[in-house]
């Protein structure tokens, strides 16, 4: 690692010794910036500033369950970097949410948003609230309480939250309703991922999964490969996984796995459109478990999550392409090695940081194509940016129009990451390409705006 980047990283660790996810995200960027820093030594203080969020807001979220019981959760919003546009990034509701996790996500978001080419800074937020097993009215009351504090910190030109794990269309609807009531103003562009009847964009629900597969298609094409006839493993069964599965089917591939936090299914015959529709109903309406898939369809195996995930895990299935779409650090070095041994050609991250640094090293050392999430899952936030544009215009674009813009953005991100990797002496290394390409735009803006 470049000595100045090592110095900055040591400072990050000393300052936040108890934030492993944040340290991991910083390290993964800092260790790749050397060639950019050699070309632009004036950016060294910028990197140091980038490792510190502009603002962290933490607040209490009290709510009442259906039985009258009172609960308190913790709410956060990290307004990480606003150099190139309003803070932008999702909200995550999951029991594992803490400052380290949200700082890692907000840090990644800065580079991802820069790569989209749209004017969006980086932010993230959420709560340690667990929506699992909660009724609709409990989720509504929680969202209302969360917004009762958050509203004073956000705005369509200031900070624009959206969904992430545990936050989908239902939650965004409740959050938007409460924001509108408190602000006494219909400020459509304050949240993205809204329903179509109140300012949402067509294709936003599909965008992360579709964008991921568009990016992977471009990456495969550099080696003369395609999704046609390819066997694909997908983890997760939420928003990103569902629409990644749909786009793989559109491109002639065969998805064979899906998972949730309880376990995973392997369907050697392939998850076809009818089965995918069933999964969407299971997860989005009935809010059930993926194990039910194996009870419902023939020839499917279900395996419970293991304490040691590398034993008989989802990534041991032999595939051509792997798309991790669940959560951070879900794919370790041993699992990466099983993918390599099984003849896998490409891995593209749908989730944020799903592959551990050691897993990424295994892929790169074995010549697999590897797409880091900040490039390959940028389609979600890019389409959020398109939703903001439509809200400002007070117009709705057609499904085809948004999809074409999304596809174009993903093709451009691929091209930018590919060419930047080449230009800085690491051909084919999308990690270096994406980090440097994302960084250069932010660094230029921060330098121009002075020491803030
Ligand atoms: P969802 O809540 O819709 O789905 C998450 C899926 O991942 C569920 O199947 C969930 O299973 C599983 N999962 C969550 N946490 C864990 C865990 N600790 N261990 C195992 N499985 C887990 O979220 P999304 O699909 O929106 O998000 C998935 C990933 O994609 C996240 O990393 C997110 O940050 C990233 N992402 C999302 C974008 C978006 O637009 N939504 C954009 C870019 C990235 P269970 O239901 O059992 O918890
Ligand atoms: O990680 C992400 O990029 C998201 N969860 C989407 C953020 C957004 O603002 O659409």
XYZ file of C-alpha atoms and ligand atoms in Angstrom:
510
model
C 0.000 0.000 0.000
C 1.151 3.575 -0.736
C 2.856 4.857 2.443
C 0.552 7.896 2.747
C -2.517 5.655 2.364
C -1.112 3.352 5.060
C -0.636 6.360 7.357
C -4.237 7.433 6.791
C -5.511 3.897 7.310
C -3.582 3.590 10.595
C -5.326 6.761 11.743
C -8.742 5.332 10.826
C -8.013 2.226 12.899
C -6.695 4.252 15.839
C -9.715 6.539 15.772
C -12.364 3.815 15.413
C -10.807 0.580 16.684
C -14.260 -0.946 17.239
C -15.579 -0.418 13.694
C -14.400 -3.446 11.675
C -16.782 -3.023 8.717
C -15.837 0.642 8.327
C -12.140 -0.200 8.510
C -12.613 -2.938 5.897
C -14.348 -0.561 3.467
C -11.661 2.107 3.967
C -8.819 -0.369 3.532
C -10.342 -1.776 0.368
C -10.344 1.716 -1.160
C -7.087 3.072 0.304
C -5.017 0.106 -0.860
C -6.063 0.771 -4.462
C -5.574 4.548 -4.633
C -1.745 4.476 -4.876
C -1.542 5.062 -8.662
C -4.021 7.985 -8.425
C -2.108 9.532 -5.520
C 1.187 9.221 -7.398
C -0.395 11.166 -10.258
C -2.088 13.677 -7.887
C -0.171 14.071 -4.615
C -2.369 17.119 -3.903
C -5.200 14.643 -3.223
C -3.543 13.145 -0.103
C -5.312 15.512 2.363
C -8.554 14.888 0.456
C -8.275 11.154 1.153
C -7.698 11.895 4.825
C -10.851 14.041 4.912
C -12.808 11.388 3.013
C -12.196 8.951 5.861
C -14.221 11.133 8.225
C -17.996 11.619 7.712
C -19.233 15.207 7.458
C -22.017 14.551 9.973
C -23.529 11.656 11.963
C -27.012 11.987 13.393
C -28.170 9.481 16.016
C -31.579 9.491 17.633
C -34.048 7.535 19.757
C -36.951 5.776 18.032
C -39.670 4.810 20.530
C -42.699 2.844 19.277
C -45.639 0.850 20.582
C -46.398 -2.724 19.464
C -49.874 -4.136 18.769
C -50.158 -5.414 22.353
C -49.400 -1.982 23.830
C -45.770 -2.857 24.716
C -43.251 -0.016 24.415
C -39.936 -0.366 22.601
C -36.917 1.802 21.906
C -34.668 1.460 18.875
C -31.745 3.484 17.673
C -31.981 5.572 14.494
C -29.087 6.953 12.453
C -28.363 9.066 9.416
C -24.808 9.462 8.192
C -24.334 12.466 5.920
C -20.977 11.342 4.722
C -19.931 13.477 1.780
C -21.800 16.225 -0.044
C -19.102 17.389 -2.461
C -20.885 16.452 -5.688
C -24.560 16.644 -4.709
C -27.114 16.173 -1.918
C -26.349 13.253 0.400
C -27.958 10.157 -1.133
C -28.236 6.582 0.067
C -30.560 4.025 1.548
C -31.978 3.255 4.963
C -31.379 -0.198 6.443
C -33.626 -1.723 9.120
C -31.854 -4.783 10.517
C -30.800 -5.851 14.038
C -27.117 -5.756 13.003
C -27.233 -2.034 12.172
C -24.692 0.075 14.077
C -22.365 2.974 13.327
C -19.657 0.776 11.843
C -22.034 -0.864 9.357
C -23.642 2.430 8.326
C -20.303 4.216 7.992
C -19.030 1.440 5.719
C -22.178 1.670 3.607
C -22.089 5.489 3.462
C -18.389 5.447 2.543
C -19.024 2.989 -0.319
C -21.972 5.078 -1.424
C -19.776 8.150 -2.084
C -17.766 6.313 -4.751
C -20.784 4.465 -6.150
C -22.799 7.647 -6.569
C -19.851 9.351 -8.217
C -19.573 6.460 -10.705
C -23.210 6.867 -11.791
C -22.294 10.248 -13.303
C -25.282 11.840 -11.534
C -24.975 14.681 -8.999
C -25.361 12.747 -5.732
C -23.228 12.812 -2.572
C -22.920 9.843 -0.224
C -25.076 8.999 2.791
C -26.708 6.098 4.586
C -28.960 5.551 7.556
C -31.221 3.131 9.302
C -32.047 1.455 12.548
C -31.430 -1.700 14.547
C -35.202 -2.338 14.312
C -36.036 -5.855 13.063
C -39.066 -5.785 10.739
C -39.277 -9.627 10.767
C -42.461 -10.882 12.385
C -43.865 -7.364 12.865
C -47.384 -6.522 11.697
C -48.002 -3.850 9.051
C -49.274 -1.475 11.725
C -46.185 -2.011 13.878
C -43.964 -1.288 10.867
C -46.059 1.811 10.126
C -45.769 3.121 13.686
C -42.044 2.474 13.699
C -41.557 4.308 10.379
C -43.633 7.246 11.633
C -41.601 7.503 14.819
C -38.333 7.240 12.841
C -39.441 10.088 10.559
C -40.605 12.229 13.485
C -36.920 12.814 14.157
C -35.340 12.350 10.715
C -37.513 14.893 8.895
C -35.640 17.904 10.271
C -32.342 16.589 8.860
C -33.338 15.717 5.270
C -34.712 17.488 2.181
C -34.765 17.135 -1.604
C -31.707 19.393 -1.978
C -30.043 18.254 1.233
C -30.307 14.516 1.859
C -32.462 11.987 0.017
C -32.875 8.553 1.665
C -34.203 5.406 -0.068
C -34.498 1.686 0.712
C -31.938 -0.983 1.591
C -32.187 -4.212 3.620
C -35.537 -4.270 5.434
C -36.745 -1.072 3.766
C -38.814 -1.488 0.602
C -41.878 0.129 -0.957
C -44.058 -0.381 2.124
C -41.638 1.378 4.475
C -40.856 4.211 2.013
C -44.619 4.853 1.720
C -45.039 5.194 5.504
C -41.895 7.326 5.798
C -42.980 9.621 2.975
C -46.470 10.068 4.421
C -45.086 11.170 7.780
C -42.504 13.480 6.191
C -45.236 15.165 4.126
C -47.416 15.658 7.189
C -44.620 17.147 9.299
C -43.274 19.381 6.512
C -46.768 20.391 5.421
C -45.504 20.303 1.861
C -45.523 17.737 -0.978
C -41.770 17.509 -1.496
C -41.679 14.482 -3.781
C -37.904 14.336 -4.229
C -37.090 13.887 -0.537
C -37.220 10.077 -0.723
C -36.799 7.648 -3.598
C -38.298 4.214 -4.120
C -41.766 5.732 -3.714
C -44.936 4.073 -5.001
C -45.950 4.906 -8.562
C -49.055 6.785 -7.438
C -47.068 9.415 -5.472
C -43.951 10.218 -7.458
C -42.116 6.910 -7.767
C -40.198 5.885 -10.884
C -40.919 2.884 -13.047
C -37.986 0.416 -12.914
C -36.715 1.666 -9.512
C -37.750 -1.621 -7.821
C -36.040 -3.606 -10.587
C -33.033 -1.301 -10.965
C -30.367 -2.787 -8.693
C -30.868 -6.355 -9.909
C -31.249 -5.374 -13.560
C -28.238 -3.045 -13.360
C -26.143 -5.785 -11.782
C -26.851 -8.151 -14.642
C -26.256 -5.423 -17.255
C -22.856 -4.800 -15.655
C -22.028 -8.522 -15.493
C -23.093 -8.904 -19.157
C -20.612 -6.174 -20.154
C -17.880 -7.766 -18.082
C -18.501 -11.238 -19.576
C -18.477 -9.723 -23.076
C -14.855 -8.575 -22.594
C -13.955 -12.291 -22.603
C -16.388 -13.264 -25.343
C -18.817 -14.821 -22.845
C -22.512 -14.207 -22.140
C -25.411 -15.237 -19.891
C -26.907 -17.374 -22.670
C -26.972 -20.928 -21.269
C -24.947 -19.913 -18.176
C -25.761 -21.446 -14.793
C -25.962 -18.730 -12.136
C -25.959 -18.834 -8.360
C -27.739 -16.002 -6.570
C -27.791 -15.437 -2.812
C -30.533 -13.567 -0.996
C -34.173 -13.502 -2.038
C -34.982 -9.845 -1.437
C -35.231 -6.913 -3.799
C -31.814 -7.212 -5.445
C -31.823 -11.015 -5.735
C -35.345 -11.165 -7.214
C -34.688 -8.748 -10.055
C -31.188 -10.079 -10.717
C -32.896 -13.462 -11.179
C -35.445 -11.929 -13.580
C -32.787 -10.263 -15.740
C -30.646 -13.428 -15.834
C -33.721 -15.218 -17.214
C -34.240 -12.410 -19.775
C -30.669 -12.938 -20.990
C -31.033 -16.716 -21.328
C -29.259 -17.768 -18.128
C -30.318 -20.372 -15.579
C -30.481 -19.218 -11.932
C -30.246 -22.224 -9.609
C -29.986 -20.889 -6.050
C -31.536 -18.350 -3.669
C -31.254 -17.872 0.081
C -32.361 -15.993 3.161
C -30.815 -15.685 6.585
C -32.195 -19.116 7.589
C -30.861 -21.175 4.672
C -30.628 -21.683 0.908
C -32.285 -23.622 -1.877
C -30.728 -25.372 -4.860
C -33.019 -25.981 -7.817
C -30.961 -27.821 -10.469
C -33.834 -27.537 -12.977
C -33.578 -23.747 -12.701
C -35.653 -21.004 -11.108
C -37.930 -20.155 -14.038
C -40.355 -17.224 -14.348
C -43.221 -19.058 -12.708
C -41.077 -20.080 -9.727
C -39.657 -16.563 -9.461
C -43.177 -15.104 -9.368
C -43.899 -17.514 -6.533
C -40.753 -16.353 -4.661
C -41.771 -12.712 -5.149
C -45.196 -13.407 -3.666
C -43.595 -15.408 -0.818
C -41.148 -12.646 0.086
C -43.010 -9.445 -0.799
C -46.589 -10.347 0.226
C -46.640 -13.426 2.437
C -43.267 -12.524 4.010
C -42.370 -16.208 4.370
C -39.087 -18.183 4.396
C -37.183 -19.529 1.370
C -37.388 -23.058 2.877
C -41.025 -23.094 1.682
C -39.722 -23.163 -1.918
C -38.357 -26.675 -1.383
C -41.717 -27.832 0.020
C -43.575 -26.358 -2.934
C -41.420 -27.392 -5.923
C -40.041 -30.856 -6.783
C -36.362 -31.745 -7.050
C -35.188 -28.897 -4.830
C -32.835 -29.186 -1.865
C -32.982 -26.851 1.117
C -29.970 -26.483 3.406
C -30.116 -24.601 6.689
C -27.491 -21.917 7.298
C -24.458 -23.542 8.906
C -22.403 -22.099 11.753
C -19.440 -22.447 9.368
C -20.889 -21.124 6.105
C -18.128 -22.592 3.956
C -19.351 -26.114 4.766
C -21.858 -27.234 2.159
C -22.861 -23.650 1.514
C -24.597 -22.021 -1.424
C -21.267 -21.193 -3.079
C -20.335 -24.882 -3.326
C -22.815 -25.261 -6.207
C -21.011 -25.505 -9.563
C -21.915 -22.444 -11.646
C -20.627 -20.207 -14.439
C -21.524 -16.906 -12.764
C -22.094 -16.025 -9.091
C -24.151 -13.039 -7.915
C -24.009 -12.477 -4.131
C -27.082 -10.327 -3.370
C -27.726 -10.723 0.396
C -25.367 -8.911 2.760
C -21.787 -7.950 3.671
C -19.112 -10.614 4.161
C -21.387 -13.467 3.061
C -18.731 -15.055 0.807
C -15.339 -15.947 2.323
C -12.051 -17.248 0.877
C -12.958 -20.954 1.251
C -16.249 -20.344 -0.552
C -14.454 -18.328 -3.234
C -12.140 -21.319 -3.712
C -15.168 -23.638 -4.182
C -16.451 -21.318 -6.892
C -13.039 -21.371 -8.580
C -12.818 -25.173 -8.301
C -16.301 -25.469 -9.779
C -15.207 -23.563 -12.894
C -16.937 -20.238 -12.191
C -15.891 -17.465 -14.624
C -17.341 -14.319 -13.105
C -18.559 -12.890 -9.800
C -20.501 -9.633 -9.603
C -21.549 -8.147 -6.261
C -25.226 -7.223 -5.985
C -24.955 -6.647 -2.232
C -22.583 -4.126 -0.661
C -19.216 -5.749 0.197
C -20.548 -9.351 0.183
C -17.121 -10.809 -0.617
C -14.448 -10.665 2.061
C -11.085 -9.155 1.015
C -9.592 -12.671 1.087
C -12.352 -13.946 -1.227
C -11.661 -11.114 -3.687
C -7.996 -12.064 -3.641
C -8.879 -15.682 -4.496
C -10.971 -14.517 -7.479
C -8.287 -12.159 -8.746
C -5.436 -14.654 -8.291
C -7.384 -17.235 -10.268
C -8.207 -14.916 -13.162
C -11.982 -14.686 -12.577
C -13.829 -11.563 -13.637
C -14.776 -9.753 -10.428
C -17.082 -6.728 -10.156
C -17.111 -4.778 -6.868
C -20.547 -3.717 -5.620
C -19.861 -0.017 -5.805
C -19.753 -0.430 -9.587
C -22.046 -3.389 -10.235
C -24.904 -2.535 -7.849
C -24.969 1.189 -8.689
C -28.089 0.774 -10.841
C -30.365 1.159 -7.806
C -29.070 4.536 -6.725
C -28.690 5.623 -10.364
C -32.398 5.023 -10.885
C -33.070 6.839 -7.609
C -31.253 9.745 -9.265
C -33.586 9.360 -12.254
C -36.562 9.375 -9.866
C -35.287 12.688 -8.415
C -34.991 14.106 -11.947
C -38.577 13.106 -12.748
C -39.801 14.630 -9.472
C -38.057 17.920 -10.327
C -39.534 17.848 -13.823
C -42.980 16.843 -12.480
C -43.057 14.225 -15.229
C -42.988 10.425 -15.394
C -40.831 8.675 -17.918
C -41.985 5.386 -19.468
C -40.672 2.026 -18.364
C -38.651 1.704 -21.543
C -37.179 5.183 -21.192
C -35.971 4.574 -17.616
C -34.674 1.102 -18.441
C -32.685 2.469 -21.388
C -31.183 5.198 -19.212
C -30.306 2.613 -16.539
C -28.708 0.286 -19.082
C -26.743 3.166 -20.538
C -25.484 4.195 -17.085
C -24.361 0.624 -16.302
C -22.580 0.302 -19.663
C -20.806 3.598 -18.922
C -19.810 2.570 -15.389
C -18.363 -0.634 -16.800
C -16.472 1.254 -19.495
C -15.188 3.836 -17.012
C -13.991 1.200 -14.509
C -12.445 -0.943 -17.259
C -10.624 1.955 -18.935
C -9.472 3.510 -15.653
C -7.980 0.182 -14.544
C -6.106 0.040 -17.837
C -4.952 3.658 -17.640
C -3.525 3.187 -14.141
C -1.663 0.009 -15.058
C -3.996 -2.724 -13.786
C -5.928 -4.019 -16.804
C -8.987 -6.098 -15.930
C -8.923 -5.069 -12.253
C -12.398 -3.599 -11.735
C -11.717 -2.941 -8.037
C -8.898 -0.538 -8.839
C -10.746 0.882 -11.845
C -13.979 1.596 -9.943
C -12.257 3.019 -6.862
C -9.999 5.371 -8.813
C -12.689 6.459 -11.295
C -15.151 7.183 -8.462
C -12.478 8.920 -6.390
C -11.115 11.279 -9.064
C -14.428 13.101 -9.535
C -14.953 13.541 -5.794
C -11.365 14.653 -5.224
C -11.612 17.248 -7.985
C -14.821 18.662 -6.457
C -13.416 18.682 -2.915
C -10.212 20.377 -4.014
C -12.141 23.060 -5.896
C -14.398 23.748 -2.901
C -11.611 24.324 -0.388
C -10.845 22.854 3.013
C -14.312 22.186 4.472
P -33.884 -7.073 1.187
O -34.196 -6.741 2.591
O -34.920 -6.923 0.147
O -33.292 -8.544 1.071
C -32.175 -8.929 1.786
C -31.930 -10.409 1.566
O -30.682 -10.768 2.130
C -32.977 -11.276 2.235
O -33.110 -12.463 1.512
C -32.336 -11.526 3.606
O -32.813 -12.672 4.264
C -30.887 -11.684 3.219
N -30.047 -11.290 4.357
C -30.050 -10.096 4.981
N -29.184 -10.096 5.998
C -28.645 -11.325 6.021
C -27.694 -11.951 6.842
N -27.115 -11.291 7.868
N -27.347 -13.235 6.549
C -27.935 -13.889 5.499
N -28.853 -13.353 4.704
C -29.195 -12.097 4.956
O -32.620 -6.147 0.825
P -32.020 -5.793 -0.598
O -32.243 -6.878 -1.571
O -32.470 -4.426 -0.927
O -30.469 -5.672 -0.265
C -29.563 -6.764 -0.414
C -28.142 -6.221 -0.530
O -28.064 -5.347 -1.670
C -27.656 -5.374 0.652
O -26.273 -5.562 0.801
C -27.922 -3.948 0.185
O -27.094 -3.020 0.850
C -27.553 -4.080 -1.282
N -28.083 -3.067 -2.176
C -29.417 -2.782 -2.242
C -29.875 -1.836 -3.116
C -31.322 -1.549 -3.263
O -31.660 -0.723 -4.137
N -32.221 -2.166 -2.532
C -28.953 -1.069 -3.963
C -27.587 -1.504 -3.885
C -27.180 -2.455 -3.008
P -33.809 -12.508 5.523
O -35.097 -12.051 4.921
O -33.860 -13.839 6.159
O -33.191 -11.457 6.409
O -26.778 0.611 -1.458
C -27.456 1.312 -2.241
O -26.954 1.830 -3.241
C -28.892 1.469 -1.973
N -29.387 0.870 -1.018
C -29.732 2.365 -2.831
C -29.602 3.793 -2.375
C -30.534 4.771 -3.052
O -30.475 5.935 -2.643
O -31.279 4.410 -3.969
